[in-house]
GROMACS .gro file of C-alpha atoms in nm:
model
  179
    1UNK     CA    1   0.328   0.567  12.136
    2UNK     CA    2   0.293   0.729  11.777
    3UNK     CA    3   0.464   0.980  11.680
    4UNK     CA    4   0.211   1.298  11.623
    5UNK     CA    5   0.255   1.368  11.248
    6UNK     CA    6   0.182   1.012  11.237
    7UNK     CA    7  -0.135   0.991  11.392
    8UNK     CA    8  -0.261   1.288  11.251
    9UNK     CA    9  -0.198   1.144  10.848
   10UNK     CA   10  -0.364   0.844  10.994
   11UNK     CA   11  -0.644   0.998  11.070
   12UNK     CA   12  -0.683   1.237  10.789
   13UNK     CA   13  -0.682   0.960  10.577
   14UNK     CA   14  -0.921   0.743  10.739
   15UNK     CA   15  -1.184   0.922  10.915
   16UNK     CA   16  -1.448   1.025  10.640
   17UNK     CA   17  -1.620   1.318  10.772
   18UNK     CA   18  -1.346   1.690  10.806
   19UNK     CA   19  -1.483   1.786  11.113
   20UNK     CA   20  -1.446   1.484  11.251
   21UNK     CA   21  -1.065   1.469  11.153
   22UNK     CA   22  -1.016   1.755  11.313
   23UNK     CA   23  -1.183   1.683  11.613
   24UNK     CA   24  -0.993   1.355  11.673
   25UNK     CA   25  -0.665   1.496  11.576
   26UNK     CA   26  -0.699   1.761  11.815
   27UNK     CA   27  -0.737   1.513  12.117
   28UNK     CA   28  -0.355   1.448  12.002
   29UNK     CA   29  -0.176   1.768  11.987
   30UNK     CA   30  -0.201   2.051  11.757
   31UNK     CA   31   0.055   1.881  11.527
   32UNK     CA   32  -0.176   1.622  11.446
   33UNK     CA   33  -0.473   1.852  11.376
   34UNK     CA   34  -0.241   2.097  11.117
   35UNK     CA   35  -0.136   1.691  10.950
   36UNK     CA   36  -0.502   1.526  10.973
   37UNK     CA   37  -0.667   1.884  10.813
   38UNK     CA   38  -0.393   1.869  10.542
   39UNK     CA   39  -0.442   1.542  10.418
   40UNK     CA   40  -0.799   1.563  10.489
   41UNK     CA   41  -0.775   1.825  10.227
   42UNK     CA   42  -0.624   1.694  10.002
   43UNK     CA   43  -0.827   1.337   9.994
   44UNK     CA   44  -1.101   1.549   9.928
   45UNK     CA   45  -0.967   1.790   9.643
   46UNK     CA   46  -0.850   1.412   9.464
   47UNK     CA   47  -1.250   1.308   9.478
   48UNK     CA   48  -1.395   1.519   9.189
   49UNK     CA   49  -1.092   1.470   8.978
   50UNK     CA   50  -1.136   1.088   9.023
   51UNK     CA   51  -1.520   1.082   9.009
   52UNK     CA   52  -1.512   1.251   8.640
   53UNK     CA   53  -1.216   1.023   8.515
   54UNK     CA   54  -1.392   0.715   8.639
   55UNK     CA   55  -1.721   0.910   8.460
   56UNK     CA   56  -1.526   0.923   8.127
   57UNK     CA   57  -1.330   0.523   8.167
   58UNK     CA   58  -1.705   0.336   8.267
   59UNK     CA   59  -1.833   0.550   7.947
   60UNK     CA   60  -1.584   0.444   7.704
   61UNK     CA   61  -1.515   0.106   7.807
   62UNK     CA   62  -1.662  -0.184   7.619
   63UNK     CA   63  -1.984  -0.398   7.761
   64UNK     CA   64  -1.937  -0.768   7.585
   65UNK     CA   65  -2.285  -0.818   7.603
   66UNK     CA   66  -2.363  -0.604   7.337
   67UNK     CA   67  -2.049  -0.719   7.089
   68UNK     CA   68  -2.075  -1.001   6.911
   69UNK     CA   69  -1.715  -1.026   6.807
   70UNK     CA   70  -1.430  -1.001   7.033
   71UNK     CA   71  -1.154  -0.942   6.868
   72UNK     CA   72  -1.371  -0.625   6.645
   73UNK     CA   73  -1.488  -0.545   6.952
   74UNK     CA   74  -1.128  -0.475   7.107
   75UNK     CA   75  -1.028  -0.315   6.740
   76UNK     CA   76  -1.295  -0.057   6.772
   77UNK     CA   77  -1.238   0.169   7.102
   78UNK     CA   78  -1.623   0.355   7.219
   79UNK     CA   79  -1.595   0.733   7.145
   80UNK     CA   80  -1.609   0.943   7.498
   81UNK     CA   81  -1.940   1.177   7.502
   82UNK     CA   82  -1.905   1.488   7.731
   83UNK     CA   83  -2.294   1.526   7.700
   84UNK     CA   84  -2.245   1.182   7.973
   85UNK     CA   85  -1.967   1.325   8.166
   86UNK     CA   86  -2.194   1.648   8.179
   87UNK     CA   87  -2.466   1.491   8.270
   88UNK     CA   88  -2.333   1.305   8.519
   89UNK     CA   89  -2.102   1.549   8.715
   90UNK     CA   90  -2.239   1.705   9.049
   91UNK     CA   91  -2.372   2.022   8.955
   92UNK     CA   92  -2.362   2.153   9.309
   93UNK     CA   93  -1.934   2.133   9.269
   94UNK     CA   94  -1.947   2.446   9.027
   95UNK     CA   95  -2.186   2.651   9.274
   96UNK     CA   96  -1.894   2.552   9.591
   97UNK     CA   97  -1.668   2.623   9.348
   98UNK     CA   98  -1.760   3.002   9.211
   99UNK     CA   99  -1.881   3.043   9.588
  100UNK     CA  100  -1.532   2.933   9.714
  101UNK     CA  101  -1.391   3.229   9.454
  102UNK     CA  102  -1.604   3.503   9.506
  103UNK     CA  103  -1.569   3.447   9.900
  104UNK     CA  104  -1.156   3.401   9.842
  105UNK     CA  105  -1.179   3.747   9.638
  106UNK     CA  106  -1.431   3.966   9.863
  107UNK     CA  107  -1.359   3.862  10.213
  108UNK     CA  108  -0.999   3.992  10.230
  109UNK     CA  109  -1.082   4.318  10.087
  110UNK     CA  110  -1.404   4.320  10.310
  111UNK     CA  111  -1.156   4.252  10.635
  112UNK     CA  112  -1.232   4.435  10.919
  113UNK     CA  113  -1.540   4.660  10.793
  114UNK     CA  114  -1.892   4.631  10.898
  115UNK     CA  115  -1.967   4.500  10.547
  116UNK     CA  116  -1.676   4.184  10.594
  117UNK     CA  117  -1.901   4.082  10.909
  118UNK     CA  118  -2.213   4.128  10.739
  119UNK     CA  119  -2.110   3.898  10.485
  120UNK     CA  120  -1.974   3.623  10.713
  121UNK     CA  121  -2.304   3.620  10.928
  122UNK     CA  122  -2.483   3.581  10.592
  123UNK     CA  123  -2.295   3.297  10.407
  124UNK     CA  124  -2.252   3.115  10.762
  125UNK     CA  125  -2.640   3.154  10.770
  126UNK     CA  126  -2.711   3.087  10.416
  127UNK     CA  127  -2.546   2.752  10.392
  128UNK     CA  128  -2.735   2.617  10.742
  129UNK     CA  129  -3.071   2.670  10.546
  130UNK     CA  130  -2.897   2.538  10.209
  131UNK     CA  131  -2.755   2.231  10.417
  132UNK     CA  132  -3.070   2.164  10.575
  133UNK     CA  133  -3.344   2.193  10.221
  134UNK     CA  134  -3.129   1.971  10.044
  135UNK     CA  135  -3.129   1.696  10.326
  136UNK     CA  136  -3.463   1.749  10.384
  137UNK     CA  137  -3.507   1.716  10.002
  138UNK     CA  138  -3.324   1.389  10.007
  139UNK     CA  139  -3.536   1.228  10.329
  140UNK     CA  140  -3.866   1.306  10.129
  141UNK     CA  141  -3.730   1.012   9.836
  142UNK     CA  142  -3.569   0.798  10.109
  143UNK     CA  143  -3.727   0.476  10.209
  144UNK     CA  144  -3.505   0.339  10.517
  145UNK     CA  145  -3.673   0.060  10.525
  146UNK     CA  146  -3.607  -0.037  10.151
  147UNK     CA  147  -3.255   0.114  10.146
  148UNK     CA  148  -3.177  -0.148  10.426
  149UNK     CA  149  -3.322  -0.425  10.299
  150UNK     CA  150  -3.190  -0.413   9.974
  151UNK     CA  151  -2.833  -0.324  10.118
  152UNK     CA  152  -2.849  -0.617  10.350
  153UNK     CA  153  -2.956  -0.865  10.039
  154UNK     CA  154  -2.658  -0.685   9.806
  155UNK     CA  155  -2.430  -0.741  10.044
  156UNK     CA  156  -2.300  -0.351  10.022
  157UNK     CA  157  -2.233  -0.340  10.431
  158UNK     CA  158  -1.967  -0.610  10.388
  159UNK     CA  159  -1.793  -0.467  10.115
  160UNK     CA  160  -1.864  -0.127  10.311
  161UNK     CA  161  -1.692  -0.299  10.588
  162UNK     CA  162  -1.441  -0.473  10.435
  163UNK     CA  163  -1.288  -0.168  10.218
  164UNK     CA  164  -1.324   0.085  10.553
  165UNK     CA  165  -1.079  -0.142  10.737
  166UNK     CA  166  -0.865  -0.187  10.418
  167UNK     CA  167  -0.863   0.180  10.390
  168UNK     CA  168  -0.782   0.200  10.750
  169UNK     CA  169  -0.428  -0.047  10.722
  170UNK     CA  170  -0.350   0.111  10.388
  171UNK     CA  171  -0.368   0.497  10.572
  172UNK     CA  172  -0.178   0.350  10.849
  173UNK     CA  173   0.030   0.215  10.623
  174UNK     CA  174   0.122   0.501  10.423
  175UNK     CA  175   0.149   0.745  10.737
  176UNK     CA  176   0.435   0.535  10.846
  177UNK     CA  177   0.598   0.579  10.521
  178UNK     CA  178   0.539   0.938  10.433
  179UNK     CA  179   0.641   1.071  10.815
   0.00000   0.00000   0.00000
């Protein structure tokens, strides 16, 4: 079979949702969890760091529909606004963020006192309710019916498709070669 540390970089890097990687990892041993939550992690700390450079390159790179001359159009290079990259960055990434430090700062001096389980209960309850308004906010916009139809005609499931199994061989891939 495969070896543990294996299958649990294999899964870290192919199964989208964290829980899920952990759940499937821990069918396999508790090797494979520790390996599948690590890489797992770090997949997702990569994400906003990409998302913003790939923000700032699709800003500044040329469209040649709007230049009439090639060669002054690769002369001249489009100046980077951070009003764009502003706009466009997730807002809600500061909030987890500041709530990440705050939490990383007041739990461990809040260990063990009434006030450290107090807290807990009320973060663990506050971010059900937060989870559930903002998907309920995002069902109120959502047409299924549209969002199907026009991902059926744009042909977004294939490519969906297509790039989950590449990302599948290219995990496997790279499990092998790291353990």
């Amino acid at each position: 079979g495969m070896p543990h540390d294996v299958a649990g970089a294999w899964i870290g890097g192919s199964v989208d949702q964290t829980g899920n990687v952990i759940a499937s990892a821990a069918i396999i041993s508790e090797e494979a969890t520790e390996i599948a939550g690590i890489v797992k992690i770090v997949l997702n700390s990569g994400l906003g760091i990409l998302a913003t450079i790939i923000a700032i390159w699709w800003q500044a790179r040329r469209d040649p529909q709007d230049e009439e001359n090639a060669a002054a159009a690769a002369a001249t290079k489009k100046k980077v606004n951070l009003l764009f990259v502003w706009d466009k960055f997730p807002k809600f990434v500061l909030g987890y963020i500041l709530c990440s430090a705050i939490l990383t700062i007041l739990l461990p001096l809040l260990n063990g006192t009434p006030q450290g389980a107090s807290l807990q209960t009320a973060v663990l309850s506050l971010n059900k309710w937060w989870f559930a308004i903002a998907f309920v906010g995002i069902g109120i916009g959502t047409s299924v019916k549209e969002l199907w139809e026009s991902a059926l005609k744009s042909g977004i499931v294939k490519l969906y498709l297509a790039t989950n199994l590449l990302d599948i061989l290219i995990a496997l891939g790279l499990a092998y070669a790291v353990f």
